[in-house]
Amino acid sequence: MNIQKSIAVMLCFCSLSAAAQEAWDIDRCMAYAVEHNRTVKQRKLEADNYRLDKMKAIGQFLPGVSGSVSAQYSYGRSVDPATNTYVSQSNFNNGYGMEGSMTVFRGGSLINQVRQSRANELLGKAALQEARDNTALETFQAYIDALYYFGTTRLAEKKLLESDSLVYKTKRQEMLGLKGMADVAQMEAQQATDAYNLTHQRNLYETAMLTLKQTMNYPVEDTLVLDTRLIDTPAIEQVQLSSEQANDVFRLALRFNPTLRQSEMQKKAALMARKISWGSLFPSISIFGGISSSYYKELHKTGNNNFADQMSNNFGSYFGISLSIPIFNRMSGSINVKQAKNNYLIASQQYEAQKEALQKLVLQAVQDREGFLKESLQMEKKVTSDSIAYRVTRRKYEEGLMTSLDVQNNAATLLESQTGLLQSKLTYVMKCRLVEYYKGEEIIRPVNNE
């Protein structure tokens, strides 16, 4: 009886502590995990680098401008810029120049580089979304596991309370001569078994909570209270009637799945790289032009023209067109074309393999959703029947019409049914969210703070 009181006090204390703290539902935990996940942060930086690469590729269409300034002191024999003869004197040369150049044609590689960078930018966004979704799904699984072990712990607590009550009543009946010592020993053994099971379930729950906190990157030393209302919701209230087939879900997944989208962009980027390799076999045309001027002064001599006059007198400009024709580059051009073709074919095969893998995942998710729904409904009926059978058996045991083994067997059957119902119900909830995710819906629903 002391154990029963201790458990009741502990449950009351836990209820008061939980009520004093705000419970976290699945969506809030997933949102927290995504916000604090380091892989997601890395993917954000990688996506930003892809965006900068696109800006750099667009910048290749703009002219490049460079300026130069030079200064030189000469001592001893040097070339006189005025007479172009060697003289023994000290002088100072100062030159200025500015040149601009722009590529006009490079075999189409410039526009293909922009297209490739755009594909890479979309690839980076898809990789970021994939990291977010994977983090959310991992958190979802860890949350479901924690809820499951919370439920099994609560079932174990109720089972131990039942055993305590039966031990107390059996001892009282033994004192009245209605039960024997064997019945008391049998009930005490069951009580010890239930106490061990409760300790075991608590350990599993603590491990599941630790895994959830680590998945969320949540401080391990802080308390995390879960929203457990989902456990008490009947399976019939969670039924979401839907007429879509696996093929319908798969068609939607082809459009929205970030993993497949990432593979598609890799294929497109490989195609652009193949076209860029073709451009290296064509001539390239560029235009250039510039201006220049200089200043010259003989040291230790007077009468030199001033800086402004020399800059004006020595000012010059030029303009030109450059044509570069690849003739022989040690076969690197043709080899690059063949390698780019192979890379494109590899990316194409990877994309098709990813489509097949996604189709299998979608089919499995839809089948699991329907299967666990049926299991939940059947297990709910079984729990109701087993509960009635246990109450009848216990009543007959108290009246001396049943043995202690009958009570233990019915109690074990009821506990097994309750555990199976809990598992199938929680798994059904997860499979429903997974199917909705494949249909293009956000894995994390808006958090209601009301």
C-alpha positions as CSV (number, residue, x, y, z in Angstrom):
1,M,0.0,0.0,0.0
2,N,2.9,2.3,0.7
3,I,4.1,1.9,-2.9
4,Q,0.7,2.8,-4.2
5,K,0.7,6.0,-2.1
6,S,4.2,6.9,-3.2
7,I,3.3,6.5,-6.9
8,A,0.1,8.5,-6.4
9,V,2.1,11.3,-4.8
10,M,4.7,11.2,-7.5
11,L,2.1,11.3,-10.2
12,C,0.4,14.3,-8.6
13,F,3.8,16.1,-8.3
14,C,4.6,15.4,-11.9
15,S,1.2,16.7,-13.0
16,L,1.7,19.9,-11.1
17,S,5.2,20.4,-12.4
18,A,4.1,19.7,-16.0
19,A,1.2,22.1,-15.6
20,A,3.6,24.9,-14.5
21,Q,5.5,24.6,-17.8
22,E,4.4,25.1,-21.3
23,A,4.0,21.9,-23.3
24,W,5.8,21.6,-26.7
25,D,3.9,20.1,-29.5
26,I,5.4,18.3,-32.6
27,D,5.5,21.4,-34.8
28,R,7.1,23.6,-32.2
29,C,9.8,21.0,-31.6
30,M,10.4,20.6,-35.4
31,A,10.6,24.4,-35.9
32,Y,13.1,24.7,-33.0
33,A,15.2,21.9,-34.4
34,V,15.4,23.4,-37.9
35,E,16.3,26.8,-36.5
36,H,19.2,25.5,-34.4
37,N,20.4,22.7,-36.7
38,R,24.0,23.2,-37.8
39,T,23.6,21.4,-41.1
40,V,20.8,23.7,-42.0
41,K,23.0,26.7,-41.3
42,Q,25.7,25.3,-43.5
43,R,23.2,24.7,-46.3
44,K,22.1,28.4,-46.0
45,L,25.7,29.5,-46.5
46,E,26.2,27.2,-49.4
47,A,23.0,28.5,-51.0
48,D,24.3,32.0,-50.6
49,N,27.5,31.0,-52.3
50,Y,25.5,29.7,-55.3
51,R,23.7,33.0,-55.5
52,L,27.0,34.9,-55.5
53,D,28.3,32.5,-58.3
54,K,25.3,33.5,-60.4
55,M,26.1,37.2,-59.9
56,K,29.7,36.5,-60.9
57,A,28.5,34.7,-64.1
58,I,26.3,37.6,-65.0
59,G,29.2,39.9,-64.5
60,Q,31.1,38.2,-67.2
61,F,28.9,40.1,-69.7
62,L,30.2,43.4,-68.4
63,P,33.4,45.0,-69.6
64,G,36.5,44.7,-67.4
65,V,38.3,48.0,-66.7
66,S,41.8,48.2,-65.1
67,G,44.1,51.1,-64.4
68,S,47.9,51.3,-64.0
69,V,50.4,53.7,-62.6
70,S,54.1,53.4,-62.8
71,A,57.1,55.3,-61.5
72,Q,60.8,54.8,-62.3
73,Y,64.0,56.5,-61.2
74,S,67.0,55.8,-63.5
75,Y,70.7,56.5,-62.6
76,G,73.7,56.2,-64.9
77,R,73.3,55.3,-68.6
78,S,69.7,55.1,-69.7
79,V,67.6,55.7,-72.8
80,D,66.5,59.3,-73.3
81,P,62.8,59.2,-74.2
82,A,63.1,62.4,-76.2
83,T,66.0,61.3,-78.5
84,N,65.9,57.5,-77.9
85,T,69.6,57.4,-77.4
86,Y,71.7,56.3,-74.4
87,V,72.9,59.1,-72.2
88,S,74.5,59.3,-68.8
89,Q,72.1,61.1,-66.6
90,S,69.5,60.6,-63.9
91,N,65.9,60.9,-64.8
92,F,62.4,60.1,-63.5
93,N,59.6,58.4,-65.6
94,N,56.0,58.4,-64.5
95,G,53.3,56.6,-66.6
96,Y,49.5,56.3,-66.4
97,G,47.1,54.0,-68.3
98,M,43.6,52.7,-68.3
99,E,42.3,49.8,-70.3
100,G,38.9,48.1,-70.8
101,S,38.1,44.8,-72.5
102,M,34.9,42.8,-73.1
103,T,34.3,39.4,-74.5
104,V,31.9,39.4,-77.4
105,F,31.8,35.7,-78.2
106,R,33.1,32.6,-76.5
107,G,31.3,29.8,-78.2
108,G,28.1,30.4,-76.1
109,S,29.9,29.5,-72.9
110,L,29.0,32.9,-71.2
111,I,25.3,32.4,-71.4
112,N,25.6,28.7,-70.5
113,Q,27.6,29.7,-67.4
114,V,24.7,31.9,-66.4
115,R,22.3,29.1,-66.9
116,Q,24.5,26.7,-65.0
117,S,24.8,29.1,-62.1
118,R,21.0,29.5,-62.0
119,A,20.6,25.7,-61.9
120,N,23.2,25.6,-59.1
121,E,21.3,28.3,-57.2
122,L,18.1,26.3,-57.4
123,L,20.2,23.2,-56.4
124,G,21.4,25.1,-53.3
125,K,17.8,26.1,-52.4
126,A,16.7,22.5,-52.8
127,A,19.6,21.2,-50.7
128,L,18.6,23.8,-48.0
129,Q,15.0,22.6,-48.1
130,E,16.1,19.0,-48.0
131,A,18.2,19.7,-44.9
132,R,15.3,21.4,-43.2
133,D,12.9,18.6,-44.0
134,N,15.2,15.9,-42.9
135,T,15.8,17.6,-39.7
136,A,12.1,18.0,-39.1
137,L,11.4,14.4,-40.0
138,E,14.1,13.2,-37.6
139,T,12.7,15.3,-34.9
140,F,9.2,14.0,-35.7
141,Q,10.4,10.4,-35.3
142,A,12.2,11.2,-32.0
143,Y,9.1,13.0,-30.7
144,I,6.9,10.0,-31.6
145,D,9.3,7.7,-29.9
146,A,9.3,9.9,-26.7
147,L,5.5,10.0,-26.8
148,Y,5.4,6.2,-27.1
149,Y,7.6,5.6,-24.2
150,F,5.7,8.2,-22.2
151,G,2.6,6.2,-22.9
152,T,4.1,2.9,-22.0
153,T,5.4,4.4,-18.8
154,R,2.0,5.6,-17.9
155,L,0.5,2.1,-18.7
156,A,3.2,0.5,-16.6
157,E,2.3,2.9,-13.7
158,K,-1.4,1.9,-14.0
159,K,-0.4,-1.7,-14.1
160,L,1.6,-1.4,-11.0
161,L,-1.2,0.3,-9.2
162,E,-3.5,-2.6,-10.2
163,S,-1.0,-5.1,-8.8
164,D,-0.6,-3.2,-5.6
165,S,-4.4,-3.2,-5.2
166,L,-4.6,-7.0,-5.9
167,V,-1.8,-7.7,-3.5
168,Y,-3.5,-5.8,-0.8
169,K,-6.9,-7.5,-1.4
170,T,-5.3,-10.9,-1.7
171,K,-3.5,-10.5,1.6
172,R,-6.8,-9.5,3.3
173,Q,-8.6,-12.5,1.8
174,E,-5.7,-14.7,2.9
175,M,-6.2,-13.4,6.5
176,L,-9.9,-14.3,6.2
177,G,-9.0,-17.8,4.8
178,L,-10.4,-17.1,1.4
179,K,-7.0,-17.2,-0.4
180,G,-3.9,-19.2,0.2
181,M,-0.2,-18.3,0.5
182,A,0.4,-19.4,-3.0
183,D,-2.0,-16.7,-4.3
184,V,-0.3,-14.1,-2.2
185,A,3.1,-15.2,-3.4
186,Q,1.9,-15.2,-7.0
187,M,0.5,-11.7,-6.7
188,E,3.6,-10.4,-5.0
189,A,5.8,-11.8,-7.8
190,Q,3.6,-10.1,-10.4
191,Q,3.9,-6.9,-8.4
192,A,7.7,-7.1,-8.5
193,T,7.6,-7.8,-12.2
194,D,5.4,-4.7,-12.8
195,A,7.7,-2.6,-10.6
196,Y,10.7,-3.7,-12.7
197,N,8.8,-3.0,-16.0
198,L,7.9,0.5,-14.7
199,T,11.6,1.2,-14.0
200,H,12.5,-0.2,-17.4
201,Q,10.0,2.0,-19.2
202,R,11.1,5.1,-17.4
203,N,14.7,4.4,-18.4
204,L,13.5,4.0,-22.1
205,Y,11.5,7.3,-21.8
206,E,14.5,9.2,-20.4
207,T,16.7,7.8,-23.2
208,A,14.0,8.9,-25.8
209,M,13.9,12.4,-24.3
210,L,17.6,12.7,-24.5
211,T,17.6,11.6,-28.1
212,L,14.9,14.2,-28.8
213,K,16.8,17.0,-27.2
214,Q,20.0,16.1,-29.1
215,T,18.0,15.9,-32.4
216,M,16.6,19.4,-31.6
217,N,19.9,20.7,-30.4
218,Y,18.0,21.6,-27.2
219,P,20.0,22.2,-24.0
220,V,20.1,18.8,-22.3
221,E,20.0,20.2,-18.8
222,D,16.8,22.1,-19.5
223,T,13.3,20.6,-19.0
224,L,11.3,19.8,-22.0
225,V,7.6,19.1,-21.5
226,L,5.8,17.3,-24.4
227,D,2.2,17.8,-25.4
228,T,0.7,14.3,-24.7
229,R,-2.8,15.0,-25.8
230,L,-2.2,12.9,-28.9
231,I,-1.9,9.8,-26.8
232,D,-5.4,10.2,-25.3
233,T,-7.1,10.9,-28.7
234,P,-9.2,7.9,-29.9
235,A,-8.1,6.4,-33.2
236,I,-11.5,7.0,-34.7
237,E,-11.0,10.8,-34.3
238,Q,-7.7,10.7,-36.2
239,V,-9.2,9.1,-39.3
240,Q,-8.5,11.3,-42.3
241,L,-10.6,9.9,-45.2
242,S,-8.7,10.3,-48.5
243,S,-9.3,8.9,-51.9
244,E,-5.9,9.6,-53.4
245,Q,-3.8,6.7,-54.7
246,A,-0.1,6.3,-54.5
247,N,0.3,7.3,-58.1
248,D,-1.5,10.6,-57.4
249,V,0.8,11.3,-54.5
250,F,3.8,10.4,-56.5
251,R,2.9,12.9,-59.3
252,L,2.8,15.6,-56.7
253,A,6.0,14.5,-55.1
254,L,7.8,14.8,-58.5
255,R,7.0,18.6,-58.4
256,F,7.7,19.3,-54.7
257,N,10.2,16.8,-53.3
258,P,13.4,18.7,-52.6
259,T,15.6,15.7,-52.9
260,L,14.4,14.9,-56.4
261,R,14.5,18.7,-57.2
262,Q,18.1,18.7,-56.2
263,S,18.9,15.7,-58.4
264,E,17.1,17.4,-61.3
265,M,19.2,20.6,-60.9
266,Q,22.4,18.6,-60.8
267,K,21.3,17.0,-64.1
268,K,20.6,20.5,-65.6
269,A,23.9,21.9,-64.3
270,A,25.7,18.9,-65.9
271,L,24.0,19.7,-69.2
272,M,25.1,23.3,-69.1
273,A,28.7,22.1,-68.3
274,R,28.5,20.0,-71.4
275,K,27.5,22.9,-73.5
276,I,30.3,25.0,-71.9
277,S,32.8,22.4,-72.9
278,W,31.6,22.7,-76.5
279,G,32.3,26.4,-76.4
280,S,36.0,25.8,-75.8
281,L,36.2,24.4,-79.4
282,F,35.0,27.6,-81.0
283,P,36.9,30.8,-81.6
284,S,36.5,33.6,-79.1
285,I,36.2,37.3,-79.9
286,S,36.9,40.2,-77.6
287,I,37.3,44.0,-77.9
288,F,39.6,46.2,-76.0
289,G,40.6,49.8,-75.8
290,G,42.5,52.2,-73.5
291,I,44.2,55.5,-72.9
292,S,47.7,56.3,-71.6
293,S,50.0,59.2,-70.9
294,S,53.4,59.7,-69.2
295,Y,55.6,62.3,-67.6
296,Y,59.4,62.5,-67.9
297,K,61.9,64.6,-66.0
298,E,65.7,64.8,-66.0
299,L,67.0,65.2,-62.5
300,H,69.4,68.0,-61.7
301,K,68.3,69.9,-64.8
302,T,66.1,72.9,-65.2
303,G,63.7,73.7,-68.0
304,N,61.7,70.5,-68.0
305,N,58.1,70.8,-69.2
306,N,55.6,70.8,-66.4
307,F,53.5,67.9,-65.5
308,A,50.2,69.1,-67.1
309,D,51.8,69.9,-70.4
310,Q,53.6,66.6,-70.7
311,M,50.5,64.6,-69.7
312,S,48.6,66.4,-72.5
313,N,51.4,66.0,-75.0
314,N,52.0,62.4,-74.3
315,F,48.3,61.4,-74.2
316,G,47.3,58.5,-76.4
317,S,44.5,56.1,-76.9
318,Y,44.0,52.8,-78.7
319,F,41.2,50.3,-79.7
320,G,41.3,46.8,-81.0
321,I,39.6,43.5,-81.6
322,S,41.1,40.2,-80.7
323,L,40.2,36.8,-82.3
324,S,41.5,33.6,-80.7
325,I,41.2,30.4,-82.6
326,P,41.9,27.1,-80.9
327,I,44.0,25.0,-83.2
328,F,45.7,22.4,-81.0
329,N,45.5,22.3,-77.2
330,R,46.9,18.8,-76.7
331,M,43.5,17.2,-77.0
332,S,42.2,18.7,-73.8
333,G,39.3,20.3,-75.5
334,S,37.9,17.1,-77.0
335,I,38.6,15.2,-73.8
336,N,36.7,17.8,-71.8
337,V,33.8,17.4,-74.1
338,K,33.7,13.7,-73.6
339,Q,34.1,14.0,-69.9
340,A,31.3,16.5,-69.7
341,K,29.1,14.1,-71.7
342,N,29.8,11.3,-69.3
343,N,29.1,13.5,-66.3
344,Y,25.7,14.5,-67.8
345,L,24.9,10.8,-68.4
346,I,25.8,10.0,-64.8
347,A,23.6,12.8,-63.5
348,S,20.8,11.6,-65.7
349,Q,21.1,8.1,-64.3
350,Q,21.2,9.5,-60.8
351,Y,18.0,11.5,-61.4
352,E,16.2,8.4,-62.7
353,A,17.4,6.4,-59.8
354,Q,16.2,9.1,-57.4
355,K,12.7,9.0,-59.1
356,E,12.5,5.3,-58.6
357,A,13.5,5.6,-55.0
358,L,11.0,8.3,-54.4
359,Q,8.2,6.3,-56.0
360,K,9.0,3.4,-53.6
361,L,9.0,5.7,-50.6
362,V,5.7,7.2,-51.6
363,L,4.1,3.8,-52.2
364,Q,5.4,2.6,-48.8
365,A,4.2,5.7,-47.0
366,V,0.7,5.4,-48.5
367,Q,0.5,1.7,-47.7
368,D,1.7,2.2,-44.2
369,R,-0.8,5.0,-43.6
370,E,-3.7,2.8,-44.6
371,G,-2.3,-0.2,-42.8
372,F,-1.7,1.5,-39.5
373,L,-5.2,3.1,-39.7
374,K,-6.8,-0.3,-39.9
375,E,-4.5,-1.6,-37.2
376,S,-5.5,1.3,-34.9
377,L,-9.2,0.8,-35.4
378,Q,-8.9,-2.9,-34.8
379,M,-6.6,-2.5,-31.8
380,E,-9.0,0.0,-30.3
381,K,-11.8,-2.6,-30.4
382,K,-9.4,-5.2,-29.0
383,V,-8.4,-3.0,-26.1
384,T,-12.1,-2.5,-25.3
385,S,-12.7,-6.2,-25.3
386,D,-9.6,-7.1,-23.3
387,S,-10.4,-4.4,-20.8
388,I,-13.9,-5.9,-20.2
389,A,-12.4,-9.4,-20.0
390,Y,-9.8,-8.3,-17.4
391,R,-12.4,-6.6,-15.2
392,V,-14.6,-9.7,-15.3
393,T,-11.7,-12.0,-14.6
394,R,-10.5,-9.8,-11.7
395,R,-14.0,-9.7,-10.2
396,K,-14.3,-13.5,-10.5
397,Y,-10.9,-13.8,-8.9
398,E,-12.0,-11.7,-5.9
399,E,-15.0,-14.0,-5.6
400,G,-12.8,-17.1,-5.8
401,L,-14.0,-18.2,-9.2
402,M,-10.7,-17.5,-11.0
403,T,-7.0,-18.2,-10.1
404,S,-4.2,-15.7,-9.9
405,L,-2.7,-17.0,-13.1
406,D,-6.0,-16.2,-14.9
407,V,-5.8,-12.6,-13.7
408,Q,-2.1,-12.3,-14.7
409,N,-2.7,-13.6,-18.2
410,N,-5.7,-11.3,-18.8
411,A,-3.7,-8.3,-17.4
412,A,-0.7,-9.1,-19.7
413,T,-3.1,-9.4,-22.7
414,L,-4.7,-6.1,-21.9
415,L,-1.3,-4.4,-21.5
416,E,-0.1,-5.8,-24.8
417,S,-3.2,-4.6,-26.6
418,Q,-2.9,-1.1,-25.0
419,T,0.8,-0.9,-26.1
420,G,0.0,-2.1,-29.6
421,L,-2.8,0.5,-29.9
422,L,-0.5,3.2,-28.7
423,Q,2.2,2.3,-31.2
424,S,-0.1,1.9,-34.2
425,K,-1.9,5.2,-33.4
426,L,1.3,7.2,-33.1
427,T,2.7,5.6,-36.2
428,Y,-0.4,6.4,-38.2
429,V,-0.1,10.0,-37.2
430,M,3.4,10.1,-38.5
431,K,2.6,8.3,-41.8
432,C,-0.3,10.8,-42.4
433,R,2.1,13.7,-42.0
434,L,4.7,12.0,-44.3
435,V,2.1,11.4,-47.0
436,E,1.1,15.1,-46.8
437,Y,4.7,16.1,-47.1
438,Y,5.1,14.1,-50.3
439,K,2.0,15.8,-51.6
440,G,3.9,19.2,-51.3
441,E,2.6,20.4,-48.0
442,E,5.0,21.9,-45.4
443,I,6.2,19.3,-42.9
444,I,6.0,21.9,-40.2
445,R,2.6,23.4,-39.7
446,P,2.2,27.0,-38.4
447,V,2.6,27.0,-34.6
448,N,-0.5,28.2,-32.9
449,N,0.5,30.4,-29.9
450,E,-3.0,31.1,-28.7
